Structure formats: structure tokens, C-alpha cells
Amino acid sequence: MDRPKPLDDWLAKARKTVRETPLAASLSETGRVESLGDGVAFVSGLPRVRLNELLRFEGGIMGFAHTLDPEEVGCVLLDASETLEAGFGVERTGEVVRVPVGPHLLGRVVDPLGRPLDDKGPIRAEHFDPIERAAPPIIARDNVVSPVQTGILVVDSLFALGRGQRELIIGDRVTGKTALATDCIINQKRSDIVSIYVAVGQRSSSVRRVIDAVRRAGADQRTIFVVAPSSAPAGLQWIAPYAGMTIAEYFRDNGQHALIVIDDLSKHAATHRELALLTRQPPGREAYPGDVFYAHSRLLERATRLSAELGGGTLTALPIAETDASNLSAYIPTNLISITDGQIVLDTKLFQEGHKPAVDVGKSVSRVGGKTQAPALRQESDDLRLSYAQFLELEVFTRFGGMTDQRVGRQIAHGERIRALLSQPQYQPLGLAEEVALAIALRDGLLDDLALDRIAAFRKALGAQLASEAGELVASIEESGKIEPAQRAQLAALVRRVAGAPDPQATGAAGTAETVAE
């Protein structure tokens, strides 16, 4: 009797599987957990393991080799370790830690291993790249000459940020560091820059506020969120900046432009110190291991502008660091200041006085300079920092109640308007044309007779007038970054009309347009 057809199919498939199965020797190395605690396991029996190699524990828990000693390996765990015990088996994978990269990550919230943290389904990856990659050599880099418009007047006019630059945002806690970086991400809805926000050791509520703000006011479909909150294992927090940098490098290496915000490297340094002490590395200054400078330098050196031969892509880094009592000379702040191309310092006193963003103009600097600034904005704001610094110095003396002459009074009035305009509401970044218009208003003194409490209304009215009356002019400035003399005259006339400032060419005629001053 013939066998049933289903059995024939099963035998045929089985024979095919046996024929196609490669017959070769396979080698696997396994060890055992000797001890563990606080997210670190010490493993024996793996003499050939490599540094940063991915290891698999019983139960599917993953970790990577952090220290190599003759007798045992210090392994940092990447998952919760409640089910792991001494004596469990450990297996080498032969791979280093990798993260998925590609355009399908845009708009997603992932952890440092690329696992989804949102409800949008599994991650589709172009390929998987190692989180530790060498920085591009000098010969592969090009000059930083193109601007990153942050939409924040005090930054764009005084401390221009270039594509491929590394600019540190530093200040005490609760001074608006994350808000400044978030505004910069939101403003990229006007540009072709892809943004990556990396949260290291932050509270989940703080991360949620950033994500909600970008989704509400920015272009979240061109933003990737890499999240390792304070509740995540220390291993995930440690690899988060490197994973975010690898994700951003995909866009840079494909000729695109990327911006990465790392919030923040102070907590990352604390995690690095914690793991170093747990793996019995010798402590150095402030108990940090000796390689803490190298840990951050090898990370931030990956941000650059590639040469035209390599596609001309750029990767701009905005690392954030927290100071204690405004001490910029502490160990980690000085390390980061020496690595980056400048710093934006936020001051607690300014923040408490209501000047937001609370940028300390005297201590902040961009070492790339005005070469990256949009020509139109550079033309109108070249003396703005000097005028503001002179005002701050004069203001100190006038606080003693001394009499001032008319010239000093005008300088102080002008400086007060500079300070009022440099204050900017959160989540409301400005376009380049609006920034140029505000710079013209300050340069020409068009606001010196406007009451300080009317500055906010003037800013709002100016934006509306630019949109309704000068659409072509705005588009021209946004596209070229330049402003011709005739365009400047047109823009100055519009600003003068909105501010209610007298026209020097008028022959005594009263203003006919509705102004903010009325």
C-alpha cells in the first residue's frame, strides 16, 4: 500500500534539509559566571575573548567584555540581571555591540541596542554597524563653513554654529540646557538636517517632554530618539552616546547632514566611573578612571564634515554637560571644553532673573568663528557682542546710583533692548530672515525709543508682518543667506514701521501704519 502523501512530503523535506546541511566542525567557547552584582559580572573560562565582545548568558541576557584579566573577564550587562546567578554559563558570540542604522529609524524611539520603545512595530534596519568606530582621519575631513541655524538669536548672531562642529552646552542644573538643544532640533524643520537626540541617565518624564515638544513643534519624522533613562542598566547608559553617534554617522556617510544632541555627558562620565570602579580599574582624579578623557574624545571626534570626495556629509555634535556651582574648572567640564570647538555657557543668575535662554555672553565662545555664519546675519551683527559687553560693564557702574551723561544713557537704553531681544520664548525658534530683521533693528537703533515691555509684542508683530508683506524677500534670504542693499532698505523700512520709529528721510509726516508703540 502506498504511503500517505503528507508523509512523502515530510520525508522529501527532511532529506533535502539533511543534504543541504553543511558538515563541518564548529567551535564554541563557554565560560561560567564567578560573581556578579550592580550590573557587572565576572566570568572565567574565556581566555580568547576580545575587548568589547558581546557575550550571551543563560536566559538570553547579553553583556560585553569591559576588562580583560588573566584569570577572569569583567563583563558589563546590557539587560536586567535579576535572573542571573553565579555558576550560569556564558558563551562568546564573536561579535561586538552593534546597532541598527538606516532611514527607517526616523521618527522612532529606540534604546541603545536599537530595540523599539514606541508602539510603531519592529525596527527595519539597512544594516547593523558597531557602536565603536574610528573617527575619520584628517585627510577625510573638510573645512567647516556652512551654518547650522539654531533659530536662537543669541546663538546664531554671537556664537555661530557650523555643520561639522562640536559645541558644548554647559551650565548648572535647571538652567535650560536641554531646552536650548530642543529648540535647535525643532528649528531643523526648516533645514535638511536629520536630528538624533540621545538621553543618558535622564528621568523618563524629562525625556517625554522633549519628545512631545519635537513632535508638537518640530519635524519628528526627521528625528531619532535614543533613550537610556536613569532606570536603564548602567551598561545601556554607557553605550548610548556611541550608539547614537553610529546612527548619526549613517546619514553623514551617505552625503546627508546630521545633528546629534547628547544629554548629558556628565551623567555618562559618572556611569563610566561607576563601571570602572565595579570592574576594579584603578581610580584617578575624583575617582574617575584614567581613560575618561579618551572615552569622550574618541566619541566627539567622530563629529566632522567629510570631504567632497567622500560625499560632503556633516555630523554636528551638541553635547551637554552639567556643572556644580558654575564651576567650569572641574574635571569633566575642563575635559569637554578642551575636546569641543567652543561652549555655550548658561548662567544660573540670568535664568533666575528671567533672561532665557540664559546664555553668559562673556564666557561663551565658538572657536569656528563667523566663517560659518550666514553672510546676511554676520553683516548685521558683527558689532552686537561688543555693544552688549559695553552695556553690561556700564550697567554695573550705574547700579551705584551715579549720574550718567546723555551718551551713556543712550548706550544703556540700547543695551537693555539688546538684552530684551536676546531673550526668546521656548519652542519658538526664529527663521533666518526674522533674525536678520531683529539684528537690523538693533544695529540701526530702531528700538531705542520703544518701551521695554513692548519688545515681546514687537517681535510677534514683526514675524506676522514678514510673513504677510515680505514673502519673496524672506524666501530669498532663507535660500541664499545673503541680503542685498535694496533688500536691506526694504527690510529696515518694514522694521521701522512695525516699531513705530521715525523715518529719517520723512519730512515731518506722521506715520500712517499701525505700530506696536500705539
Short mmCIF file of C-alpha atoms in Angstrom, two decimals:
data_model
loop_
_atom_site.label_atom_id
_atom_site.label_comp_id
_atom_site.label_asym_id
_atom_site.label_seq_id
_atom_site.Cartn_x
_atom_site.Cartn_y
_atom_site.Cartn_z
CA MET A 1 0.00 0.00 0.00
CA ASP A 2 1.32 3.43 -0.87
CA ARG A 3 2.21 5.75 1.99
CA PRO A 4 0.01 8.77 2.53
CA LYS A 5 1.07 11.83 0.57
CA PRO A 6 1.75 14.02 3.66
CA LEU A 7 4.35 11.53 4.86
CA ASP A 8 6.03 11.56 1.44
CA ASP A 9 6.23 15.36 1.60
CA TRP A 10 7.70 15.22 5.09
CA LEU A 11 10.37 12.68 4.08
CA ALA A 12 11.28 14.69 0.99
CA LYS A 13 11.71 17.84 3.02
CA ALA A 14 13.75 16.02 5.65
CA ARG A 15 16.09 14.50 3.06
CA LYS A 16 16.52 17.91 1.41
CA THR A 17 17.36 19.50 4.75
CA VAL A 18 19.94 16.80 5.50
CA ARG A 19 21.52 17.17 2.06
CA GLU A 20 21.79 20.98 2.41
CA THR A 21 23.12 20.98 5.96
CA PRO A 22 26.86 21.78 5.87
CA LEU A 23 29.01 19.23 7.62
CA ALA A 24 31.89 21.00 9.32
CA ALA A 25 33.45 21.28 12.72
CA SER A 26 32.15 24.14 14.87
CA LEU A 27 33.97 25.63 17.79
CA SER A 28 32.23 27.33 20.68
CA GLU A 29 33.80 28.75 23.81
CA THR A 30 31.83 28.81 27.02
CA GLY A 31 32.65 30.05 30.47
CA ARG A 32 30.89 30.48 33.76
CA VAL A 33 29.82 33.37 35.95
CA GLU A 34 32.03 33.59 39.04
CA SER A 35 30.35 36.57 40.69
CA LEU A 36 28.02 39.40 39.80
CA GLY A 37 26.38 42.49 41.19
CA ASP A 38 25.34 46.04 40.26
CA GLY A 39 25.16 45.25 36.55
CA VAL A 40 28.65 43.73 36.32
CA ALA A 41 29.56 40.04 36.08
CA PHE A 42 33.00 38.43 36.40
CA VAL A 43 33.40 35.48 34.04
CA SER A 44 36.04 32.75 33.86
CA GLY A 45 36.87 30.24 31.15
CA LEU A 46 37.04 32.64 28.19
CA PRO A 47 40.76 33.21 27.59
CA ARG A 48 40.32 34.30 23.94
CA VAL A 49 37.54 36.84 24.44
CA ARG A 50 38.13 40.27 22.89
CA LEU A 51 37.61 43.67 24.42
CA ASN A 52 34.02 44.90 23.89
CA GLU A 53 32.99 41.48 22.54
CA LEU A 54 29.33 40.63 23.01
CA LEU A 55 28.68 37.73 25.41
CA ARG A 56 25.48 35.72 25.82
CA PHE A 57 24.45 34.43 29.26
CA GLU A 58 21.99 31.69 30.09
CA GLY A 59 18.48 33.01 29.76
CA GLY A 60 19.36 35.26 26.82
CA ILE A 61 20.88 38.11 28.86
CA MET A 62 23.54 39.99 26.90
CA GLY A 63 26.67 41.80 28.03
CA PHE A 64 30.03 42.93 26.68
CA ALA A 65 33.60 42.42 27.85
CA HIS A 66 34.79 45.59 29.56
CA THR A 67 38.04 44.49 31.23
CA LEU A 68 40.38 41.61 30.40
CA ASP A 69 42.43 39.97 33.17
CA PRO A 70 44.42 36.72 33.01
CA GLU A 71 42.00 34.85 35.24
CA GLU A 72 38.64 36.47 34.55
CA VAL A 73 36.75 38.92 32.37
CA GLY A 74 34.79 41.89 33.70
CA CYS A 75 31.52 41.95 31.77
CA VAL A 76 29.01 44.80 31.73
CA LEU A 77 25.41 43.60 31.45
CA LEU A 78 23.04 45.17 28.95
CA ASP A 79 19.83 43.70 30.40
CA ALA A 80 18.28 43.38 33.84
CA SER A 81 20.18 40.73 35.79
CA GLU A 82 17.64 39.57 38.41
CA THR A 83 17.54 36.05 36.94
CA LEU A 84 21.30 35.70 36.55
CA GLU A 85 23.28 33.82 39.20
CA ALA A 86 26.84 32.69 39.83
CA GLY A 87 27.57 29.44 38.02
CA PHE A 88 25.50 30.25 34.97
CA GLY A 89 27.07 29.57 31.59
CA VAL A 90 28.44 32.28 29.31
CA GLU A 91 29.01 31.96 25.57
CA ARG A 92 31.14 34.02 23.21
CA THR A 93 29.36 35.44 20.18
CA GLY A 94 32.42 36.63 18.26
CA GLU A 95 30.64 39.93 17.62
CA VAL A 96 30.94 43.41 19.07
CA VAL A 97 27.96 45.51 20.12
CA ARG A 98 26.11 46.70 17.03
CA VAL A 99 23.13 48.96 16.43
CA PRO A 100 20.67 49.10 13.51
CA VAL A 101 21.07 52.08 11.19
CA GLY A 102 19.12 53.43 8.25
CA PRO A 103 16.31 55.81 7.26
CA HIS A 104 13.64 53.57 8.78
CA LEU A 105 14.71 54.72 12.26
CA LEU A 106 13.47 58.25 11.54
CA GLY A 107 10.58 59.17 13.81
CA ARG A 108 11.28 56.26 16.14
CA VAL A 109 12.15 55.98 19.83
CA VAL A 110 14.69 53.22 20.45
CA ASP A 111 17.06 52.04 23.17
CA PRO A 112 20.85 51.99 22.63
CA LEU A 113 20.62 48.49 21.10
CA GLY A 114 18.05 49.65 18.56
CA ARG A 115 15.10 47.94 20.23
CA PRO A 116 11.85 49.91 19.83
CA LEU A 117 10.46 51.81 22.81
CA ASP A 118 7.40 53.13 20.99
CA ASP A 119 4.32 51.37 19.65
CA LYS A 120 5.23 51.54 15.96
CA GLY A 121 6.32 47.95 15.48
CA PRO A 122 9.74 46.36 14.91
CA ILE A 123 12.72 48.31 13.59
CA ARG A 124 13.70 47.87 9.94
CA ALA A 125 17.45 48.28 9.50
CA GLU A 126 19.57 48.88 6.44
CA HIS A 127 22.36 47.06 8.26
CA PHE A 128 23.98 46.83 11.69
CA ASP A 129 27.09 48.87 12.47
CA PRO A 130 29.39 48.61 15.52
CA ILE A 131 28.90 51.32 18.12
CA GLU A 132 32.67 51.80 18.42
CA ARG A 133 34.07 53.19 15.16
CA ALA A 134 37.24 55.08 14.37
CA ALA A 135 36.89 58.80 13.78
CA PRO A 136 37.54 59.95 10.19
CA PRO A 137 41.23 60.77 9.60
CA ILE A 138 42.30 64.35 8.91
CA ILE A 139 42.68 63.69 5.18
CA ALA A 140 39.00 62.69 5.01
CA ARG A 141 37.77 65.96 6.57
CA ASP A 142 36.96 69.36 5.12
CA ASN A 143 36.63 72.89 6.48
CA VAL A 144 33.52 73.76 8.49
CA VAL A 145 31.94 76.58 6.50
CA SER A 146 28.15 76.04 6.40
CA PRO A 147 25.87 77.22 9.22
CA VAL A 148 23.51 75.26 11.43
CA GLN A 149 20.63 77.64 12.05
CA THR A 150 19.50 77.03 15.62
CA GLY A 151 16.68 79.59 15.45
CA ILE A 152 18.01 81.10 18.70
CA LEU A 153 19.07 84.70 18.10
CA VAL A 154 21.75 84.85 20.80
CA VAL A 155 23.44 81.74 19.38
CA ASP A 156 23.11 82.44 15.67
CA SER A 157 24.22 86.06 15.97
CA LEU A 158 27.01 85.77 18.57
CA PHE A 159 28.22 82.14 18.57
CA ALA A 160 27.62 80.80 15.09
CA LEU A 161 27.36 77.02 14.89
CA GLY A 162 28.75 75.26 11.82
CA ARG A 163 27.90 71.94 10.20
CA GLY A 164 30.51 69.51 11.46
CA GLN A 165 31.29 71.48 14.63
CA ARG A 166 31.24 70.24 18.23
CA GLU A 167 29.73 72.87 20.51
CA LEU A 168 29.36 72.15 24.22
CA ILE A 169 26.25 73.34 26.10
CA ILE A 170 27.22 73.66 29.75
CA GLY A 171 25.72 75.07 32.94
CA ASP A 172 24.27 74.22 36.33
CA ARG A 173 21.18 72.05 36.64
CA VAL A 174 17.86 73.69 35.75
CA THR A 175 19.34 76.46 33.60
CA GLY A 176 17.72 75.49 30.30
CA LYS A 177 20.43 73.33 28.69
CA THR A 178 18.01 70.73 27.35
CA ALA A 179 15.55 73.43 26.29
CA LEU A 180 18.26 75.14 24.23
CA ALA A 181 19.15 71.90 22.47
CA THR A 182 15.48 71.06 21.93
CA ASP A 183 14.86 74.42 20.25
CA CYS A 184 17.79 73.68 17.94
CA ILE A 185 16.25 70.31 17.00
CA ILE A 186 12.84 71.91 16.44
CA ASN A 187 14.31 74.53 14.12
CA GLN A 188 15.67 71.84 11.79
CA LYS A 189 12.16 71.51 10.37
CA ARG A 190 13.33 74.42 8.17
CA SER A 191 16.51 72.61 7.01
CA ASP A 192 17.73 69.34 5.54
CA ILE A 193 19.40 68.23 8.78
CA VAL A 194 18.45 64.94 10.46
CA SER A 195 18.44 65.16 14.28
CA ILE A 196 19.36 62.48 16.80
CA TYR A 197 18.56 63.08 20.48
CA VAL A 198 20.41 60.80 22.93
CA ALA A 199 19.17 60.73 26.52
CA VAL A 200 21.71 59.37 29.02
CA GLY A 201 20.58 58.87 32.61
CA GLN A 202 17.69 61.34 32.32
CA ARG A 203 14.34 60.98 34.05
CA SER A 204 11.68 59.42 31.88
CA SER A 205 9.42 62.44 32.40
CA SER A 206 12.13 64.79 31.09
CA VAL A 207 12.69 62.64 28.03
CA ARG A 208 8.94 62.52 27.39
CA ARG A 209 8.77 66.34 27.45
CA VAL A 210 11.50 66.58 24.81
CA ILE A 211 9.82 64.00 22.57
CA ASP A 212 6.43 65.68 22.91
CA ALA A 213 7.92 69.13 22.17
CA VAL A 214 9.63 67.92 19.00
CA ARG A 215 6.50 66.11 17.83
CA ARG A 216 4.36 69.15 18.53
CA ALA A 217 6.57 71.95 17.15
CA GLY A 218 9.28 70.28 15.05
CA ALA A 219 9.76 67.62 12.40
CA ASP A 220 9.70 64.40 14.38
CA GLN A 221 9.75 62.35 11.14
CA ARG A 222 13.35 63.54 10.68
CA THR A 223 14.33 62.93 14.29
CA ILE A 224 15.55 59.79 16.06
CA PHE A 225 15.36 59.41 19.85
CA VAL A 226 17.87 57.09 21.53
CA VAL A 227 16.82 56.69 25.15
CA ALA A 228 18.71 55.18 28.09
CA PRO A 229 16.90 56.65 31.12
CA SER A 230 18.12 56.61 34.70
CA SER A 231 16.17 53.38 35.27
CA ALA A 232 18.09 51.56 32.49
CA PRO A 233 21.07 49.30 33.30
CA ALA A 234 24.40 51.11 33.57
CA GLY A 235 25.66 49.23 30.52
CA LEU A 236 22.92 50.67 28.32
CA GLN A 237 23.61 54.17 29.62
CA TRP A 238 27.31 53.74 28.85
CA ILE A 239 26.84 52.65 25.23
CA ALA A 240 24.04 55.15 24.47
CA PRO A 241 26.23 58.04 23.15
CA TYR A 242 28.27 55.67 20.99
CA ALA A 243 25.13 54.03 19.59
CA GLY A 244 23.62 57.43 18.82
CA MET A 245 26.81 58.53 17.08
CA THR A 246 26.80 55.40 14.90
CA ILE A 247 23.16 56.03 13.92
CA ALA A 248 24.05 59.63 13.01
CA GLU A 249 27.13 58.56 11.03
CA TYR A 250 24.93 56.59 8.63
CA PHE A 251 23.44 59.87 7.35
CA ARG A 252 26.81 61.65 7.31
CA ASP A 253 28.46 58.85 5.34
CA ASN A 254 25.65 58.94 2.78
CA GLY A 255 26.24 62.61 1.98
CA GLN A 256 23.49 63.94 4.26
CA HIS A 257 23.64 66.24 7.26
CA ALA A 258 23.01 65.17 10.85
CA LEU A 259 22.85 66.84 14.26
CA ILE A 260 23.31 64.83 17.46
CA VAL A 261 22.43 66.09 20.94
CA ILE A 262 23.88 64.07 23.85
CA ASP A 263 22.04 64.80 27.09
CA ASP A 264 24.26 64.61 29.01
CA LEU A 265 27.93 63.63 29.17
CA SER A 266 28.27 64.43 32.88
CA LYS A 267 25.96 61.53 33.69
CA HIS A 268 27.79 59.42 31.12
CA ALA A 269 31.08 60.19 32.89
CA ALA A 270 29.52 59.18 36.21
CA THR A 271 28.38 55.90 34.66
CA HIS A 272 31.87 55.37 33.25
CA ARG A 273 33.32 55.90 36.72
CA GLU A 274 30.78 53.53 38.26
CA LEU A 275 31.59 50.73 35.81
CA ALA A 276 35.34 51.31 36.18
CA LEU A 277 35.18 51.01 39.97
CA LEU A 278 32.96 47.93 39.79
CA THR A 279 35.37 46.25 37.37
CA ARG A 280 38.28 47.11 39.70
CA GLN A 281 40.08 49.58 37.46
CA PRO A 282 42.46 51.92 39.32
CA PRO A 283 40.81 55.26 40.13
CA GLY A 284 42.36 58.63 39.31
CA ARG A 285 41.31 62.23 39.87
CA GLU A 286 37.87 62.46 41.54
CA ALA A 287 37.77 58.63 41.36
CA TYR A 288 37.39 58.72 37.56
CA PRO A 289 39.50 56.17 35.67
CA GLY A 290 42.45 57.43 33.68
CA ASP A 291 40.74 56.88 30.33
CA VAL A 292 37.69 59.11 30.94
CA PHE A 293 39.17 61.80 28.67
CA TYR A 294 39.74 59.23 25.93
CA ALA A 295 36.20 57.89 26.35
CA HIS A 296 34.74 61.28 25.42
CA SER A 297 37.36 62.39 22.91
CA ARG A 298 37.01 59.26 20.77
CA LEU A 299 33.26 59.84 20.83
CA LEU A 300 33.19 63.53 19.88
CA GLU A 301 35.98 63.28 17.30
CA ARG A 302 33.54 61.34 15.13
CA ALA A 303 31.59 64.57 14.51
CA THR A 304 33.02 66.31 11.45
CA ARG A 305 32.46 67.41 7.88
CA LEU A 306 33.65 64.91 5.30
CA SER A 307 35.50 65.96 2.16
CA ALA A 308 33.70 66.32 -1.15
CA GLU A 309 35.31 63.09 -2.39
CA LEU A 310 33.52 61.23 0.43
CA GLY A 311 30.17 62.87 -0.21
CA GLY A 312 30.49 66.09 1.81
CA GLY A 313 28.20 64.87 4.60
CA THR A 314 28.35 66.53 8.01
CA LEU A 315 27.76 65.47 11.59
CA THR A 316 27.35 68.25 14.15
CA ALA A 317 27.53 67.44 17.87
CA LEU A 318 25.87 69.34 20.71
CA PRO A 319 27.00 67.55 23.87
CA ILE A 320 25.53 68.78 27.15
CA ALA A 321 27.41 68.90 30.46
CA GLU A 322 26.30 69.87 33.94
CA THR A 323 28.40 71.94 36.33
CA ASP A 324 28.24 72.25 40.09
CA ALA A 325 28.01 75.83 41.41
CA SER A 326 29.07 77.16 37.97
CA ASN A 327 32.50 75.57 38.36
CA LEU A 328 33.84 75.35 34.81
CA SER A 329 37.26 74.27 36.08
CA ALA A 330 36.05 70.90 37.39
CA TYR A 331 37.50 67.73 35.91
CA ILE A 332 34.81 66.69 33.41
CA PRO A 333 33.89 70.25 32.26
CA THR A 334 37.53 71.10 31.52
CA ASN A 335 37.95 67.84 29.64
CA LEU A 336 34.92 68.53 27.46
CA ILE A 337 35.83 72.17 26.89
CA SER A 338 39.25 71.08 25.61
CA ILE A 339 37.71 68.49 23.28
CA THR A 340 34.98 70.64 21.71
CA ASP A 341 35.17 73.64 19.36
CA GLY A 342 33.53 76.05 21.77
CA GLN A 343 30.96 76.21 24.53
CA ILE A 344 27.65 77.90 25.26
CA VAL A 345 27.62 78.66 28.99
CA LEU A 346 24.28 79.06 30.74
CA ASP A 347 24.19 81.18 33.89
CA THR A 348 22.01 80.44 36.92
CA LYS A 349 21.59 84.10 37.88
CA LEU A 350 20.42 85.09 34.40
CA PHE A 351 17.98 82.18 34.39
CA GLN A 352 16.53 83.19 37.75
CA GLU A 353 16.16 86.80 36.54
CA GLY A 354 14.03 85.56 33.65
CA HIS A 355 16.55 86.00 30.82
CA LYS A 356 16.01 82.86 28.76
CA PRO A 357 17.98 81.38 27.16
CA ALA A 358 20.34 82.31 30.00
CA VAL A 359 23.48 82.46 27.85
CA ASP A 360 26.52 84.06 29.51
CA VAL A 361 27.89 86.12 26.61
CA GLY A 362 31.21 86.72 28.35
CA LYS A 363 32.08 83.05 28.93
CA SER A 364 30.57 81.54 25.77
CA VAL A 365 32.62 81.18 22.60
CA SER A 366 32.62 79.48 19.22
CA ARG A 367 36.12 78.63 18.03
CA VAL A 368 34.95 78.16 14.46
CA GLY A 369 34.01 81.83 14.34
CA GLY A 370 31.93 83.86 11.92
CA LYS A 371 33.09 81.93 8.86
CA THR A 372 30.12 79.59 9.32
CA GLN A 373 27.62 82.38 9.90
CA ALA A 374 25.07 83.31 7.25
CA PRO A 375 26.51 86.38 5.45
CA ALA A 376 23.36 88.43 5.98
CA LEU A 377 23.37 87.82 9.73
CA ARG A 378 27.13 88.34 10.01
CA GLN A 379 26.81 91.68 8.22
CA GLU A 380 24.19 92.98 10.65
CA SER A 381 25.51 91.53 13.93
CA ASP A 382 29.28 91.97 13.65
CA ASP A 383 29.37 94.59 16.42
CA LEU A 384 26.49 93.23 18.51
CA ARG A 385 28.65 91.36 21.01
CA LEU A 386 30.88 94.41 21.64
CA SER A 387 27.87 96.67 22.16
CA TYR A 388 26.31 94.20 24.59
CA ALA A 389 29.56 93.73 26.53
CA GLN A 390 29.96 97.51 26.89
CA PHE A 391 26.40 97.77 28.16
CA LEU A 392 26.95 95.07 30.79
CA GLU A 393 30.03 96.91 32.05
CA LEU A 394 28.27 100.26 32.16
CA GLU A 395 25.26 98.76 33.91
CA VAL A 396 27.43 97.66 36.83
CA PHE A 397 28.54 101.24 37.48
CA THR A 398 25.08 102.75 37.16
CA ARG A 399 23.80 100.42 39.89
CA PHE A 400 25.67 102.58 42.42
CA GLY A 401 23.37 105.48 41.61
CA GLY A 402 25.94 107.68 39.93
CA MET A 403 24.87 110.35 37.44
CA THR A 404 25.34 109.44 33.81
CA ASP A 405 25.54 111.75 30.82
CA GLN A 406 23.23 111.59 27.85
CA ARG A 407 25.60 109.45 25.76
CA VAL A 408 25.91 106.80 28.48
CA GLY A 409 22.15 106.87 28.95
CA ARG A 410 21.64 106.11 25.27
CA GLN A 411 24.13 103.23 25.48
CA ILE A 412 22.31 101.74 28.45
CA ALA A 413 18.92 102.12 26.76
CA HIS A 414 20.31 100.44 23.64
CA GLY A 415 21.85 97.60 25.70
CA GLU A 416 18.59 96.97 27.54
CA ARG A 417 16.86 96.46 24.20
CA ILE A 418 19.61 94.08 23.08
CA ARG A 419 19.09 92.00 26.21
CA ALA A 420 15.32 92.06 25.79
CA LEU A 421 15.55 90.84 22.18
CA LEU A 422 18.09 88.14 23.01
CA SER A 423 15.54 86.69 25.45
CA GLN A 424 13.37 84.30 23.48
CA PRO A 425 10.34 82.13 24.32
CA GLN A 426 10.93 78.39 24.38
CA TYR A 427 9.88 76.23 21.43
CA GLN A 428 9.63 79.30 19.18
CA PRO A 429 12.81 79.31 17.06
CA LEU A 430 13.23 82.11 14.55
CA GLY A 431 13.83 81.93 10.82
CA LEU A 432 16.97 83.47 9.33
CA ALA A 433 15.11 86.41 7.80
CA GLU A 434 13.47 87.25 11.12
CA GLU A 435 16.85 87.08 12.88
CA VAL A 436 18.33 89.43 10.26
CA ALA A 437 15.41 91.83 10.74
CA LEU A 438 15.93 91.87 14.52
CA ALA A 439 19.66 92.45 14.03
CA ILE A 440 18.88 95.40 11.74
CA ALA A 441 16.54 96.81 14.38
CA LEU A 442 19.33 96.68 16.96
CA ARG A 443 22.08 97.93 14.65
CA ASP A 444 20.06 100.93 13.48
CA GLY A 445 18.73 101.72 16.97
CA LEU A 446 15.13 101.40 15.82
CA LEU A 447 14.01 100.06 19.19
CA ASP A 448 15.78 102.54 21.47
CA ASP A 449 12.60 104.58 21.94
CA LEU A 450 10.32 101.56 22.27
CA ALA A 451 9.24 100.69 25.82
CA LEU A 452 10.87 97.51 27.13
CA ASP A 453 7.51 95.96 27.94
CA ARG A 454 6.56 96.28 24.25
CA ILE A 455 9.55 94.30 22.92
CA ALA A 456 7.72 90.95 23.02
CA ALA A 457 4.76 92.43 21.14
CA PHE A 458 7.12 93.95 18.58
CA ARG A 459 8.77 90.58 17.98
CA LYS A 460 5.40 88.92 17.45
CA ALA A 461 4.13 91.68 15.15
CA LEU A 462 7.35 91.63 13.12
CA GLY A 463 7.02 87.91 12.40
CA ALA A 464 3.45 88.40 11.22
CA GLN A 465 4.40 91.37 9.01
CA LEU A 466 7.29 89.48 7.41
CA ALA A 467 5.00 86.58 6.57
CA SER A 468 2.23 88.76 5.12
CA GLU A 469 4.16 91.57 3.36
CA ALA A 470 7.64 90.30 2.53
CA GLY A 471 7.26 86.66 1.50
CA GLU A 472 9.59 86.91 -1.50
CA LEU A 473 12.22 88.78 0.50
CA VAL A 474 12.08 86.22 3.30
CA ALA A 475 12.40 83.34 0.83
CA SER A 476 15.39 84.99 -0.85
CA ILE A 477 17.24 85.49 2.44
CA GLU A 478 16.43 81.98 3.66
CA GLU A 479 17.66 80.41 0.41
CA SER A 480 20.84 82.42 -0.21
CA GLY A 481 21.74 83.54 3.30
CA LYS A 482 22.63 86.94 1.81
CA ILE A 483 20.98 90.34 1.70
CA GLU A 484 21.45 92.99 -0.98
CA PRO A 485 21.44 96.75 -0.18
CA ALA A 486 17.99 97.22 -1.69
CA GLN A 487 16.65 94.27 0.27
CA ARG A 488 18.18 95.65 3.46
CA ALA A 489 16.49 99.00 2.90
CA GLN A 490 13.16 97.26 2.34
CA LEU A 491 13.59 95.17 5.49
CA ALA A 492 14.69 98.19 7.56
CA ALA A 493 11.64 100.16 6.41
CA LEU A 494 9.34 97.33 7.45
CA VAL A 495 11.03 97.05 10.86
CA ARG A 496 10.83 100.81 11.34
CA ARG A 497 7.13 100.79 10.52
CA VAL A 498 6.36 97.94 12.93
CA ALA A 499 8.41 99.54 15.73
CA GLY A 500 6.92 102.99 15.14
CA ALA A 501 10.37 104.52 14.77
CA PRO A 502 10.60 107.85 12.88
CA ASP A 503 11.82 107.72 9.28
CA PRO A 504 14.94 109.91 8.95
CA GLN A 505 14.02 110.62 5.30
CA ALA A 506 10.49 111.71 6.17
CA THR A 507 9.67 115.44 6.09
CA GLY A 508 7.67 115.57 9.25
CA ALA A 509 4.79 113.43 8.06
CA ALA A 510 3.18 111.34 10.75
CA GLY A 511 3.30 107.57 10.47
CA THR A 512 0.23 106.11 8.85
CA ALA A 513 0.70 102.42 9.63
CA GLU A 514 -0.46 100.79 12.80
CA THR A 515 2.57 100.18 15.04
CA VAL A 516 3.39 98.33 18.20
CA ALA A 517 4.07 101.58 20.00
CA GLU A 518 0.48 102.77 19.65
#
